[in-house]
Short mmCIF file of C-alpha atoms (C1' of nucleotides) in Angstrom, two decimals:
data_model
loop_
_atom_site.label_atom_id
_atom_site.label_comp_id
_atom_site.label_asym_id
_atom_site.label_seq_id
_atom_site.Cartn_x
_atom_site.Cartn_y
_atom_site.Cartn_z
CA UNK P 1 -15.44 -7.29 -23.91
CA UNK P 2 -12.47 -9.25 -22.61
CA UNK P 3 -12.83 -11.75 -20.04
CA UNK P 4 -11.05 -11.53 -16.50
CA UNK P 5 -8.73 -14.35 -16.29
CA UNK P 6 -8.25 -15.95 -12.47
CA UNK P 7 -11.97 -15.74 -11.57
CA UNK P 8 -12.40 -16.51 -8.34
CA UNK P 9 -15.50 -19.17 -8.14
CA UNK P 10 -17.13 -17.86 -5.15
CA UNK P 11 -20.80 -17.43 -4.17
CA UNK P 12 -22.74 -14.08 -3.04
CA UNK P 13 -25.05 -14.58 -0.41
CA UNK P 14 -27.07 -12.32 1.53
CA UNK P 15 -27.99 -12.20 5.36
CA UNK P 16 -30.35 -11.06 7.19
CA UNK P 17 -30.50 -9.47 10.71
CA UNK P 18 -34.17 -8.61 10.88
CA UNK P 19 -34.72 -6.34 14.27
CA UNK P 20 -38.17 -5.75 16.12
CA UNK P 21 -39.23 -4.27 19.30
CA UNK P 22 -42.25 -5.05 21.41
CA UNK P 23 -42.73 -3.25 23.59
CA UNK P 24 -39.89 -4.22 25.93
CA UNK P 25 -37.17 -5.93 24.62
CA UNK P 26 -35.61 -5.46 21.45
CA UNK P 27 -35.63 -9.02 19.53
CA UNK P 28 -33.79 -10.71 16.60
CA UNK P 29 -36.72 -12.71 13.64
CA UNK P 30 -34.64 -16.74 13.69
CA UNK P 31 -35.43 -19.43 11.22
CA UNK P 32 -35.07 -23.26 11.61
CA UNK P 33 -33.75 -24.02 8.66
CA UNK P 34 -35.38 -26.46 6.28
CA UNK P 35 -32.61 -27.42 4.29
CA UNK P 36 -28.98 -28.94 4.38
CA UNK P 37 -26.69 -28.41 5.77
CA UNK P 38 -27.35 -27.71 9.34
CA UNK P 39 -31.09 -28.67 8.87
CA UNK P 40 -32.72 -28.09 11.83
CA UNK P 41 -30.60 -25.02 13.52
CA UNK P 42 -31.14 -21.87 13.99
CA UNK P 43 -30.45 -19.25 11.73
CA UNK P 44 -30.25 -15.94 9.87
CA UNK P 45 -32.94 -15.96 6.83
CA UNK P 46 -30.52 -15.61 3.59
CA UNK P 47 -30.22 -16.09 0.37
CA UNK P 48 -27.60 -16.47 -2.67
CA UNK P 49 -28.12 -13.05 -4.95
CA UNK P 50 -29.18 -13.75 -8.69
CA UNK P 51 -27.35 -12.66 -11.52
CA UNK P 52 -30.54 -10.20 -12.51
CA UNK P 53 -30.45 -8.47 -8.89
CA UNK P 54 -28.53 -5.79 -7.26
CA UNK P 55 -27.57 -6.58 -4.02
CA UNK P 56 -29.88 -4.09 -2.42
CA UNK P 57 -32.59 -5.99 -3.90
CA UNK P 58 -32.07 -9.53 -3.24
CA UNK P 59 -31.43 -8.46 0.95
CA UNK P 60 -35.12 -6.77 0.46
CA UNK P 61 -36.29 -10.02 -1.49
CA UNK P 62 -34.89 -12.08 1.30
CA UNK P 63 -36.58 -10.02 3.98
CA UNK P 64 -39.91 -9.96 1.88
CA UNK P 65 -39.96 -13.95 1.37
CA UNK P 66 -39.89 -14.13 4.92
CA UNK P 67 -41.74 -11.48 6.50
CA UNK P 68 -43.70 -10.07 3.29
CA UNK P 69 -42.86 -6.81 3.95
CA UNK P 70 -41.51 -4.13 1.55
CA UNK P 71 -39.89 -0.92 1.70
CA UNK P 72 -38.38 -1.46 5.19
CA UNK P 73 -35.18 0.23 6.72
CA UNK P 74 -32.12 -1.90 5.67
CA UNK P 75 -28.75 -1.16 5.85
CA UNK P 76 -25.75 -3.22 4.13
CA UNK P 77 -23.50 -4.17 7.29
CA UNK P 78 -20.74 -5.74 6.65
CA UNK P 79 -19.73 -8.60 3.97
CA UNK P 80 -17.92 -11.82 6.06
CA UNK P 81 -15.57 -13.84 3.55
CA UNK P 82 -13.65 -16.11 5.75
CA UNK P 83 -12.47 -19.15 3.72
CA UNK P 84 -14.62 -22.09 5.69
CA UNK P 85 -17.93 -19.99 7.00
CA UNK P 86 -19.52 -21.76 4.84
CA UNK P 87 -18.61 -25.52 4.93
CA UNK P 88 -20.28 -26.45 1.49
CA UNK P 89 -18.71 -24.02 -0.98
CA UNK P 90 -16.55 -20.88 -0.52
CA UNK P 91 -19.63 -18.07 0.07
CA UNK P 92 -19.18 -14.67 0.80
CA UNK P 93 -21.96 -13.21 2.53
CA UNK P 94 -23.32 -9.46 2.77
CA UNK P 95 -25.17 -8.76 6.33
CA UNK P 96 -28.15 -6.49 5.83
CA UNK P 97 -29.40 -4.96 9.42
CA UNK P 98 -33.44 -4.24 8.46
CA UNK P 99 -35.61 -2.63 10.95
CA UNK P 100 -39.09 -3.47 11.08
CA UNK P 101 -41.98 -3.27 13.70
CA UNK P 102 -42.73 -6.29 15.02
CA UNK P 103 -46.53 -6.01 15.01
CA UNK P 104 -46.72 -6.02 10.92
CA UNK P 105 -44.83 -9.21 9.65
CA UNK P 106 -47.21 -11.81 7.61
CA UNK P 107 -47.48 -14.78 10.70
CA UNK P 108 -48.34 -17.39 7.64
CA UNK P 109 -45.14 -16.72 6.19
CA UNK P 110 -43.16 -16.64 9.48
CA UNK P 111 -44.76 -20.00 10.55
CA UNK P 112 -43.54 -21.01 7.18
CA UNK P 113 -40.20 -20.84 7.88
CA UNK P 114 -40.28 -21.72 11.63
CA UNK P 115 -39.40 -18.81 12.59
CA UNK P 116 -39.22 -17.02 16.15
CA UNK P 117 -38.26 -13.73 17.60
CA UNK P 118 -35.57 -13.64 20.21
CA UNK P 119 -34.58 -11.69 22.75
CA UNK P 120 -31.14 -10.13 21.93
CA UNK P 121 -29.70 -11.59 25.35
CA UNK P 122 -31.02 -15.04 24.62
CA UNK P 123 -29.80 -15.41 21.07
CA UNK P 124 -29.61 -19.45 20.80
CA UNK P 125 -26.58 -20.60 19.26
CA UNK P 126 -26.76 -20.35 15.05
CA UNK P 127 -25.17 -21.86 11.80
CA UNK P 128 -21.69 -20.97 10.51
CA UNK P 129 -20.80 -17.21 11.32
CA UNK P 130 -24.40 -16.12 12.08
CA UNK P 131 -23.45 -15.42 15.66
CA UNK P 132 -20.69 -12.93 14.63
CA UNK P 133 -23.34 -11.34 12.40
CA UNK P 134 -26.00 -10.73 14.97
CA UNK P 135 -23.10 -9.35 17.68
CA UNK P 136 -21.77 -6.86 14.87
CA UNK P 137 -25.50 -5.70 13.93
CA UNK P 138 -26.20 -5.08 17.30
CA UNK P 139 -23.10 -3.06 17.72
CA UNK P 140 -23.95 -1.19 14.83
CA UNK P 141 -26.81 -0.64 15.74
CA UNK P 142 -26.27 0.86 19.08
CA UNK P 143 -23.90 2.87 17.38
CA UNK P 144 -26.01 4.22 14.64
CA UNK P 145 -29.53 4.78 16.78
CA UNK P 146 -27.22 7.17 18.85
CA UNK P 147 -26.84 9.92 15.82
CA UNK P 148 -29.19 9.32 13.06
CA UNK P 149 -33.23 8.78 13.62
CA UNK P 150 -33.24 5.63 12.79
CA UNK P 151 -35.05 4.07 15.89
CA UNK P 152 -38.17 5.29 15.01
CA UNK P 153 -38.06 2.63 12.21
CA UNK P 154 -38.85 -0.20 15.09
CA UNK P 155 -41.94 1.65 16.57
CA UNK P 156 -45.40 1.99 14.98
CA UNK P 157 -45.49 5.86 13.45
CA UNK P 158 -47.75 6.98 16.63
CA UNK P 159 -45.57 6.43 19.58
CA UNK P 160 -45.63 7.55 23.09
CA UNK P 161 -42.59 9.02 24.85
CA UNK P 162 -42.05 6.20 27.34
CA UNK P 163 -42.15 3.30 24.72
CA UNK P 164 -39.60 5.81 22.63
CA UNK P 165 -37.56 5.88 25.61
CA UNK P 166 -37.62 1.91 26.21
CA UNK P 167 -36.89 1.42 22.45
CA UNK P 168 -33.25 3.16 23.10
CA UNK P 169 -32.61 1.64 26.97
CA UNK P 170 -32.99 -1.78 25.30
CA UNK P 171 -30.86 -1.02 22.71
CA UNK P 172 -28.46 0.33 24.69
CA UNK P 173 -29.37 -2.27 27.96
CA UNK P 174 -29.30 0.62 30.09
CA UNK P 175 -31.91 2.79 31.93
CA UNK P 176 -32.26 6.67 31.40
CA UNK P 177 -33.71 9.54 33.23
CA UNK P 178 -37.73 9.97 32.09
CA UNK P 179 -37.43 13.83 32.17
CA UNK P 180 -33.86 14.52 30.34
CA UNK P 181 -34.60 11.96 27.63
CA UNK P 182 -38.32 13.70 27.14
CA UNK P 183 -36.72 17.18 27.53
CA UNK P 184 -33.76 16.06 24.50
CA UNK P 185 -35.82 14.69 21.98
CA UNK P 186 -38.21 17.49 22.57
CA UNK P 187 -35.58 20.03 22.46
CA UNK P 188 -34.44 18.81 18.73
CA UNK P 189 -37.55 20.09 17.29
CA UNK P 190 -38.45 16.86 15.03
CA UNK P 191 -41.09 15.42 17.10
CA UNK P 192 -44.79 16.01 16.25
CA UNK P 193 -47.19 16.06 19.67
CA UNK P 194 -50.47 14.45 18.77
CA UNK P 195 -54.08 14.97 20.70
CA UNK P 196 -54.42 11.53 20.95
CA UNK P 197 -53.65 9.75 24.53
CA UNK P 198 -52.80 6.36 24.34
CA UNK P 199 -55.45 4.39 25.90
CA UNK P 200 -55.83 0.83 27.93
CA UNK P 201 -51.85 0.41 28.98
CA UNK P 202 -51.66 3.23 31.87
CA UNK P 203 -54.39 4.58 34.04
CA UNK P 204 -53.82 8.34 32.83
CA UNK P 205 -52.91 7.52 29.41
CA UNK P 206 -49.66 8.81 27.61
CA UNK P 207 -49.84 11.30 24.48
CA UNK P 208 -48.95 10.10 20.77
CA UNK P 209 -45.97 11.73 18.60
CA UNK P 210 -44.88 11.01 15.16
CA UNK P 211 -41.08 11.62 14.03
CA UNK P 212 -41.15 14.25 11.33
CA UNK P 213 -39.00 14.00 8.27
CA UNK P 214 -39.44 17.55 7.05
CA UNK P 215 -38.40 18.84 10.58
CA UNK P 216 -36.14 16.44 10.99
CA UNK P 217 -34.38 17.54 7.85
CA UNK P 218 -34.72 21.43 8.73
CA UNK P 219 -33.37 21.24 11.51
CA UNK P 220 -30.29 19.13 10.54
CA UNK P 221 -29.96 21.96 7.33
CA UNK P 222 -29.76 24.88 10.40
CA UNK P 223 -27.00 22.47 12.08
CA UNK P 224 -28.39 20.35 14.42
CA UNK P 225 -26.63 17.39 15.07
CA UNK P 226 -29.54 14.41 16.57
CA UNK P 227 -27.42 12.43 18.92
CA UNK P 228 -29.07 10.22 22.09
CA UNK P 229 -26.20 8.79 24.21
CA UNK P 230 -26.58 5.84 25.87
CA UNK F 1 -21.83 -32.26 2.09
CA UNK F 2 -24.37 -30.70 -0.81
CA UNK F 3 -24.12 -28.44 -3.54
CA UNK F 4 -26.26 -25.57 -3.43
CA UNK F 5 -28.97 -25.34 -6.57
CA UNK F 6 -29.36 -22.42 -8.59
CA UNK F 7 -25.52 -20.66 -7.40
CA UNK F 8 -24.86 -17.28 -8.19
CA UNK F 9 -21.99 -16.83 -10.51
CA UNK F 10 -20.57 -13.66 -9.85
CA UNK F 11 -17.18 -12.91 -9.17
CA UNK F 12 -15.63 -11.00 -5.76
CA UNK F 13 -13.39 -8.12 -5.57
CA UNK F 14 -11.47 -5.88 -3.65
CA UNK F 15 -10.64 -2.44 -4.28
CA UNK F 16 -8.28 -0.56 -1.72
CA UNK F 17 -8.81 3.41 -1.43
CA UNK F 18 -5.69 4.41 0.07
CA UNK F 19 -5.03 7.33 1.89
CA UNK F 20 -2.17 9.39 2.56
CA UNK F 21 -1.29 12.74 3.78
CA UNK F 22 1.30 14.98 2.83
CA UNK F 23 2.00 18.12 5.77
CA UNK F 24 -1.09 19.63 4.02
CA UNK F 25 -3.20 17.63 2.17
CA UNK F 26 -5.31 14.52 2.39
CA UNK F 27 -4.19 12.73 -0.63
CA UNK F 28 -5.26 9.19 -2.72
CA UNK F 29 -3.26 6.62 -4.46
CA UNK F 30 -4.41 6.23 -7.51
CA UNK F 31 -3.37 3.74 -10.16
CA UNK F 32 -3.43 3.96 -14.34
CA UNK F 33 -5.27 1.24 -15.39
CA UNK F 34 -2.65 -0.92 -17.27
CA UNK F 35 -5.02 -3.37 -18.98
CA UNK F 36 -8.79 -3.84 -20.76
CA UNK F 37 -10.97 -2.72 -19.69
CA UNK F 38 -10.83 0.95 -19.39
CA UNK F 39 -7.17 0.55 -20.03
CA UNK F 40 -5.24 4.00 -19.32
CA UNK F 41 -8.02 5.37 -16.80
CA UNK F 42 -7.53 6.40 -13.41
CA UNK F 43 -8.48 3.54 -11.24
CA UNK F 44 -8.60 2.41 -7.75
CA UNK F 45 -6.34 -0.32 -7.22
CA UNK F 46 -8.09 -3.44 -7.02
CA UNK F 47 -8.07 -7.53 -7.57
CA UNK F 48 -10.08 -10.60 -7.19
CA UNK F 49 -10.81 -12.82 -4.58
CA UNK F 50 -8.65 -16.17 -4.41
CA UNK F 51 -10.19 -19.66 -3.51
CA UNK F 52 -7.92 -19.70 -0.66
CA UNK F 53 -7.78 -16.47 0.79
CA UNK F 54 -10.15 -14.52 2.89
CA UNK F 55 -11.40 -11.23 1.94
CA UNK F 56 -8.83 -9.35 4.80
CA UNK F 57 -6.54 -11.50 3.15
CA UNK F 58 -7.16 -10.40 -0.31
CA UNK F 59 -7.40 -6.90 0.51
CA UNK F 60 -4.34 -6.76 2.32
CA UNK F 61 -2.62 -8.79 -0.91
CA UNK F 62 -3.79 -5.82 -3.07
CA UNK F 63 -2.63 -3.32 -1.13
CA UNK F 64 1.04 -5.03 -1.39
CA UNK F 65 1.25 -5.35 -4.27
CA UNK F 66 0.75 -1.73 -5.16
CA UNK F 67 2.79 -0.35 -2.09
CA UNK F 68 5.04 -2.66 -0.37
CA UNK F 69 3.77 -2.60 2.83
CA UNK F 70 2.46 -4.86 5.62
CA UNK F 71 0.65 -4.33 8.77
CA UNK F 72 -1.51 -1.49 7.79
CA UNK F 73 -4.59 -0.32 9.02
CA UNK F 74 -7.54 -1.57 6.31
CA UNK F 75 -10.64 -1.48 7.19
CA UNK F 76 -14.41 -2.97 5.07
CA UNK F 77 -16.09 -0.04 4.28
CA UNK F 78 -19.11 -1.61 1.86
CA UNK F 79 -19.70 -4.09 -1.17
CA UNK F 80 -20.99 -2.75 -4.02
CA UNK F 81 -22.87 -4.82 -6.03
CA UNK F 82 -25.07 -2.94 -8.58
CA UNK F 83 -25.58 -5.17 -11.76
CA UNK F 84 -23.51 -3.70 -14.36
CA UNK F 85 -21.32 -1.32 -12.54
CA UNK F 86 -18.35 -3.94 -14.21
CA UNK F 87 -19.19 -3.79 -17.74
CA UNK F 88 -17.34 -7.11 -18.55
CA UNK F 89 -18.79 -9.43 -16.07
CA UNK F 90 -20.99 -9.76 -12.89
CA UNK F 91 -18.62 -8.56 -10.16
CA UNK F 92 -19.28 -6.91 -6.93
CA UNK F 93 -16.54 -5.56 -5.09
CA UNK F 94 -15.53 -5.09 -1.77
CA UNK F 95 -14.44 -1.09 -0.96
CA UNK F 96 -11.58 -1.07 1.64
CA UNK F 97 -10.24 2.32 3.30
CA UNK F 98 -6.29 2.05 4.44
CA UNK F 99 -4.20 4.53 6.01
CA UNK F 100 -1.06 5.12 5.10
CA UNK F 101 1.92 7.08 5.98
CA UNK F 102 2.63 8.58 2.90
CA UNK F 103 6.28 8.58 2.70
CA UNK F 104 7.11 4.91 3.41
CA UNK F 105 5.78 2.91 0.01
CA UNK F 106 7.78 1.36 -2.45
CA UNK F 107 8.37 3.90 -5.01
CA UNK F 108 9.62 0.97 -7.83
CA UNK F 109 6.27 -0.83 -7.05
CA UNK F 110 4.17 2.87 -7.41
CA UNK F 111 5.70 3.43 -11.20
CA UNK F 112 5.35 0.12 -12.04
CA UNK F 113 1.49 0.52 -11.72
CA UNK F 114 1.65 4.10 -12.88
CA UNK F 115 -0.08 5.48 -9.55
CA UNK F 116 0.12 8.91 -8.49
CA UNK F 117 -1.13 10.43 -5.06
CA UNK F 118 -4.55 13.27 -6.05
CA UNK F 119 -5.63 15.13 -3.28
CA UNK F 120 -9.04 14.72 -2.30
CA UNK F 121 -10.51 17.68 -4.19
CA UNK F 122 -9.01 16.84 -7.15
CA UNK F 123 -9.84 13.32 -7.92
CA UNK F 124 -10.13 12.34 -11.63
CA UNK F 125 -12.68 10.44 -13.41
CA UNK F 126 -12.42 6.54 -12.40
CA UNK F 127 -13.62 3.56 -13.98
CA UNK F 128 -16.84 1.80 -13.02
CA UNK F 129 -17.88 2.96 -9.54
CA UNK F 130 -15.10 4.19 -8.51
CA UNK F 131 -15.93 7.67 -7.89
CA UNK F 132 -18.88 6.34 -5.66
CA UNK F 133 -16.58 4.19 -3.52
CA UNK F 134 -14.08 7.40 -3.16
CA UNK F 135 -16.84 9.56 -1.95
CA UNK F 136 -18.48 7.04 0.40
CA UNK F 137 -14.05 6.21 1.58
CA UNK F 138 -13.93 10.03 2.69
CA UNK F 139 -17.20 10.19 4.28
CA UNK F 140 -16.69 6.93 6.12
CA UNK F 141 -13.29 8.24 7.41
CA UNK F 142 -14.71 11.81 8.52
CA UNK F 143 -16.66 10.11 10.68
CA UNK F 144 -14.55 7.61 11.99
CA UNK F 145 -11.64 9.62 12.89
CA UNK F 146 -14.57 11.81 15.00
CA UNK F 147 -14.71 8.95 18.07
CA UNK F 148 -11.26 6.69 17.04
CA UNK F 149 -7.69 7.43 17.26
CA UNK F 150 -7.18 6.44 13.58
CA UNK F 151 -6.16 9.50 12.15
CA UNK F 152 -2.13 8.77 13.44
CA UNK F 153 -2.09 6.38 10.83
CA UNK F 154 -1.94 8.32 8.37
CA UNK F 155 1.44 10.40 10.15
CA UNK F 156 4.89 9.41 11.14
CA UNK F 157 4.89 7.93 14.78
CA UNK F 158 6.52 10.86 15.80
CA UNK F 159 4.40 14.12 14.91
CA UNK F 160 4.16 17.33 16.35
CA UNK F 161 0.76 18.82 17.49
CA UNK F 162 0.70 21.25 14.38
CA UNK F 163 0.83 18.26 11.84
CA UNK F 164 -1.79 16.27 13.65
CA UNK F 165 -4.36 19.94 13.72
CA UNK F 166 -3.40 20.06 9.91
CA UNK F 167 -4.35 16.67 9.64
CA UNK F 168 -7.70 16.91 11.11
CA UNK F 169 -7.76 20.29 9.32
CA UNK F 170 -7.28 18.46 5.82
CA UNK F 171 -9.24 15.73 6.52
CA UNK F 172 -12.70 17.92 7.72
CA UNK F 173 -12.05 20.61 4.91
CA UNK F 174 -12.52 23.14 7.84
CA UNK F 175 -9.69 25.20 10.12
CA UNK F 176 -9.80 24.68 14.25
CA UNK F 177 -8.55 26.88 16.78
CA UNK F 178 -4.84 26.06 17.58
CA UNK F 179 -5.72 26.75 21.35
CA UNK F 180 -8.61 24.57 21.77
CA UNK F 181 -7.25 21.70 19.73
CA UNK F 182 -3.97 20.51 21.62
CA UNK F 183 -6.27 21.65 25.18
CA UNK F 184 -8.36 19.00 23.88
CA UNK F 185 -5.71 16.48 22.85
CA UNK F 186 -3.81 16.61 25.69
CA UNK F 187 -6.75 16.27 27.85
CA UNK F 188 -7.18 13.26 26.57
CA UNK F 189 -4.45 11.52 28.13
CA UNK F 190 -3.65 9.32 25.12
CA UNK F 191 -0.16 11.61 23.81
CA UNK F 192 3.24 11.40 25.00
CA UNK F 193 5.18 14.54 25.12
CA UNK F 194 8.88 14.03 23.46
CA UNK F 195 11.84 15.92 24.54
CA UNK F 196 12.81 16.00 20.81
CA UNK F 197 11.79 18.40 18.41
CA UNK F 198 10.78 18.77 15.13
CA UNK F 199 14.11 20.82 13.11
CA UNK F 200 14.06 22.97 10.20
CA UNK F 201 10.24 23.25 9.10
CA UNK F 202 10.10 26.45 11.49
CA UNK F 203 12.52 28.74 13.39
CA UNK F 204 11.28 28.02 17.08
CA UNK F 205 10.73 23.94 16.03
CA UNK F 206 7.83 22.05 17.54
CA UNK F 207 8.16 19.41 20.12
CA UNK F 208 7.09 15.81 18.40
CA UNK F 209 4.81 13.53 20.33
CA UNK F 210 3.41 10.08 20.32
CA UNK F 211 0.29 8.45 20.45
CA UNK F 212 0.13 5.85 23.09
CA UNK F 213 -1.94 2.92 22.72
CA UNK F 214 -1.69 1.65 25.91
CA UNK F 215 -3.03 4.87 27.43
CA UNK F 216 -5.61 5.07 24.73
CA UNK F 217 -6.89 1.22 26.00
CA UNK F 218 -6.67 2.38 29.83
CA UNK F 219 -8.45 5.57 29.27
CA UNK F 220 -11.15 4.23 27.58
CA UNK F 221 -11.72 1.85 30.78
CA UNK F 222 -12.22 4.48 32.77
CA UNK F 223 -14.98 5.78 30.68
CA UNK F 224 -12.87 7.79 28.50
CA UNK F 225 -14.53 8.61 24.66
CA UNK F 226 -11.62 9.89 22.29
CA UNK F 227 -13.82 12.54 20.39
CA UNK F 228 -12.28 15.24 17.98
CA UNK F 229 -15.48 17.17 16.46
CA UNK F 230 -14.94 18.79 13.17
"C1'" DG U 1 16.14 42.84 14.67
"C1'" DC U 2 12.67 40.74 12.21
"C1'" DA U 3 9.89 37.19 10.14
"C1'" DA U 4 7.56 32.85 10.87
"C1'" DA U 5 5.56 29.45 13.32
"C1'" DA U 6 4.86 27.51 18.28
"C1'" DG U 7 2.78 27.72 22.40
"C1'" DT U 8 -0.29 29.01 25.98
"C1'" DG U 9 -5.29 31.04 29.62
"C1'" DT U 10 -9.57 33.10 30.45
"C1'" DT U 11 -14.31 33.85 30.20
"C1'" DA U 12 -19.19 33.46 28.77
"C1'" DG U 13 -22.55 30.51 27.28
"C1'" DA U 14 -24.40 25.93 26.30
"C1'" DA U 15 -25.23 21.27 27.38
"C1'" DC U 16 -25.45 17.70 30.63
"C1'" DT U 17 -26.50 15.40 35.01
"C1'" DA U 18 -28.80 14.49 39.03
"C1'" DC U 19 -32.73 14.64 41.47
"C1'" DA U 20 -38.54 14.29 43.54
"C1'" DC U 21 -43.10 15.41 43.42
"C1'" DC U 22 -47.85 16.15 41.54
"C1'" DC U 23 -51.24 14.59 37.91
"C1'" DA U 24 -54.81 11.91 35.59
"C1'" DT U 25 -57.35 8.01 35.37
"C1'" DG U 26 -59.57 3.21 35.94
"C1'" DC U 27 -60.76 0.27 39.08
"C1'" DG L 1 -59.54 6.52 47.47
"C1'" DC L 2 -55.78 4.26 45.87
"C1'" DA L 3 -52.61 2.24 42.70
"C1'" DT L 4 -50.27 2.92 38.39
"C1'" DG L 5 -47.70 5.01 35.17
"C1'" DG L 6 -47.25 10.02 32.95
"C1'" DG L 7 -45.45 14.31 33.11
"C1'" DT L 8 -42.64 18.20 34.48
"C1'" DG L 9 -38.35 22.20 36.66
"C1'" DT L 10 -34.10 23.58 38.81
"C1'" DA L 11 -29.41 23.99 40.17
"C1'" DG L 12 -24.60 22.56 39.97
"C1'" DT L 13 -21.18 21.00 36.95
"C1'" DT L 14 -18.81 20.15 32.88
"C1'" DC L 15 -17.81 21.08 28.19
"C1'" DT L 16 -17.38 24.09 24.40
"C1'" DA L 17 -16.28 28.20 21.74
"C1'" DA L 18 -14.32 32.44 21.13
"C1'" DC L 19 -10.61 35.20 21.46
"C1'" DA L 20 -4.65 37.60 21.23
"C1'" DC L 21 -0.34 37.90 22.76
"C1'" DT L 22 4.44 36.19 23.95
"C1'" DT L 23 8.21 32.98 22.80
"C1'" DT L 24 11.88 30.94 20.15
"C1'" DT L 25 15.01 30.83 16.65
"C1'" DG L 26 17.35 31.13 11.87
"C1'" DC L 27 18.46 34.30 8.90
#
DNA sequence: GCAAAAGTGTTAGAACTACACCCATGC
DNA sequence: GCATGGGTGTAGTTCTAACACTTTTGC
């Protein structure tokens, strides 16, 4: 064991872009943050990784202090390493997009860390790079909920067709035709149709599916290729 | 300005996978490790983060150093940060894909370092993670050259439609109908026929074209998506 | 004149887009 | 019985995939 010479003294951190949907409007999980610098501001919940942890791990410990939730979709995004970002000490910081539905989050721990769910169009200003973050895990986002089914993450595992449809035209801010979205996602073969009816939102009440991994993975072996343009 | 308790000390790297492509193949640059540890192995060409330079910066540094050249497309691809994957201390390291046209490094600088160019079936054993980083390099660039008009970095300016189907060809380990591929790139708008062609690869010669960014940009306003499916 | 690679068109099927009305239910 | 959102079919168009022969030129 030799040691490198030239280490570069520079700090790991991890961020997180924690996405939820409800019902309507797809929405970003903000802290205030409790701590200096920028006390007070908005923020991305983060965290520095420990010297135990893979980085995998300390983005799901982050999300878990703050939302107590395990075993949720992450993703690493992208690591930002300008020299200032951070105006205390040179940090490097790995983005982690985690999709979670918003109905399941512990409140005590949210309330916490004042936190708050946004709007994606109404993102207040944040700390350091945070806004750059948020606007490249949205793009990825859009990009990624277009060919992999990955959207399902933000919905409870019943869903209806019309919130499944919402889900994607606010992630993609657009609006979509009801009966060539429901014929498409039908037509791929991966959705289960329940017996249940959603009750107490509509009048005539709008049947449950679940996504189906086993199908989903079937069809994908027999060359399918799940893609839902904008 | 405060300190931040309980800092991570872990060190940042960068490791360039560098493609290039010869008329046939999709090849990598590949360095022999000239120093501890793992001193003679194949190796990804890499380095560590300075204080004062970002991690574009640093990537772009490494890349230099190894092949002379400037200006290249790099792109992030992921960190990877598992615990031990650097046996000698806590390191994660930043993966970085760059195109290159293969005939324009500095030869001096590529036997200094001991690289050679493997073709992507035939990649050796690499130190650390290496082999992970390779595989998720290709994957990343199969699906990027899909939807972005990436893949002429990796030829001359000037190239004639056969090079740029062999490209494709080499880079989706798959063969495409002659026919349907330049219909499809032409369509596109984005090429500029040359009078000039190519001499002394085949009898008839092939006329060289260019891709043209500006077109590219003004296509894609008008609703244009630059796909090439495998 | 022949070998080797370049270049070019057509057709059938699949996927996509646009579009409007009836249905079920709670009040 | 009416207001609200849920659910469904068709036709025109575009895109894709499959397929083979002629052209040019150096030797």
């Amino acid at each position: 064991m030799t040691e490198y010479p030239n280490k570069a003294q520079v700090l790991v951190a991890v961020d997180c872009i924690i996405f939820g949907f409800d019902e309507n409007e797809l929405k970003l999980l903000l802290i205030k943050r409790g701590f200096q610098p920028e006390q007070g501001k908005w923020s991305l919940m983060g965290g520095f990784l420990r010297k135990e942890e893979n980085l995998n791990n300390a983005a799901e410990r982050v999300l878990h202090q703050l939302t107590g939730l395990k075993e949720v979709y992450m993703e690493q995004l992208q690591v930002f390493g300008a020299i200032k970002r951070d105006p205390v000490e040179r940090t490097v910081s790995v983005a982690y997009n985690a999709l979670i539905n918003i109905h399941n989050h512990d409140q005590e721990l949210v309330n916490k860390f004042s936190a708050e769910w946004f709007p994606i169009s109404k993102i207040p200003d944040l700390i350091f790079d945070h806004n750059q973050m948020v606007t490249a895990a949205i793009n990825h986002l859009r990009h990624k909920v277009s060919h992999q089914p990955i959207g399902f993450e933000l919905l409870p595992t019943k869903f209806t067709m019309p919130q499944l449809q919402r889900l994607y035209e606010a992630i993609y801010e657009t609006s979509m035709d009801t009966r060539n979205f429901s014929k498409k996602l039908l037509s791929m073969g991966v959705l289960v149709k329940l017996q249940e009816k959603q009750k107490g939102f509509s009048r005539k009440g709008a049947f449950y599916y679940q996504f189906d991994q086993g199908k989903y993975q079937k069809s994908i072996n027999n060359g399918l290729s799940f893609v839902i343009k904008p």
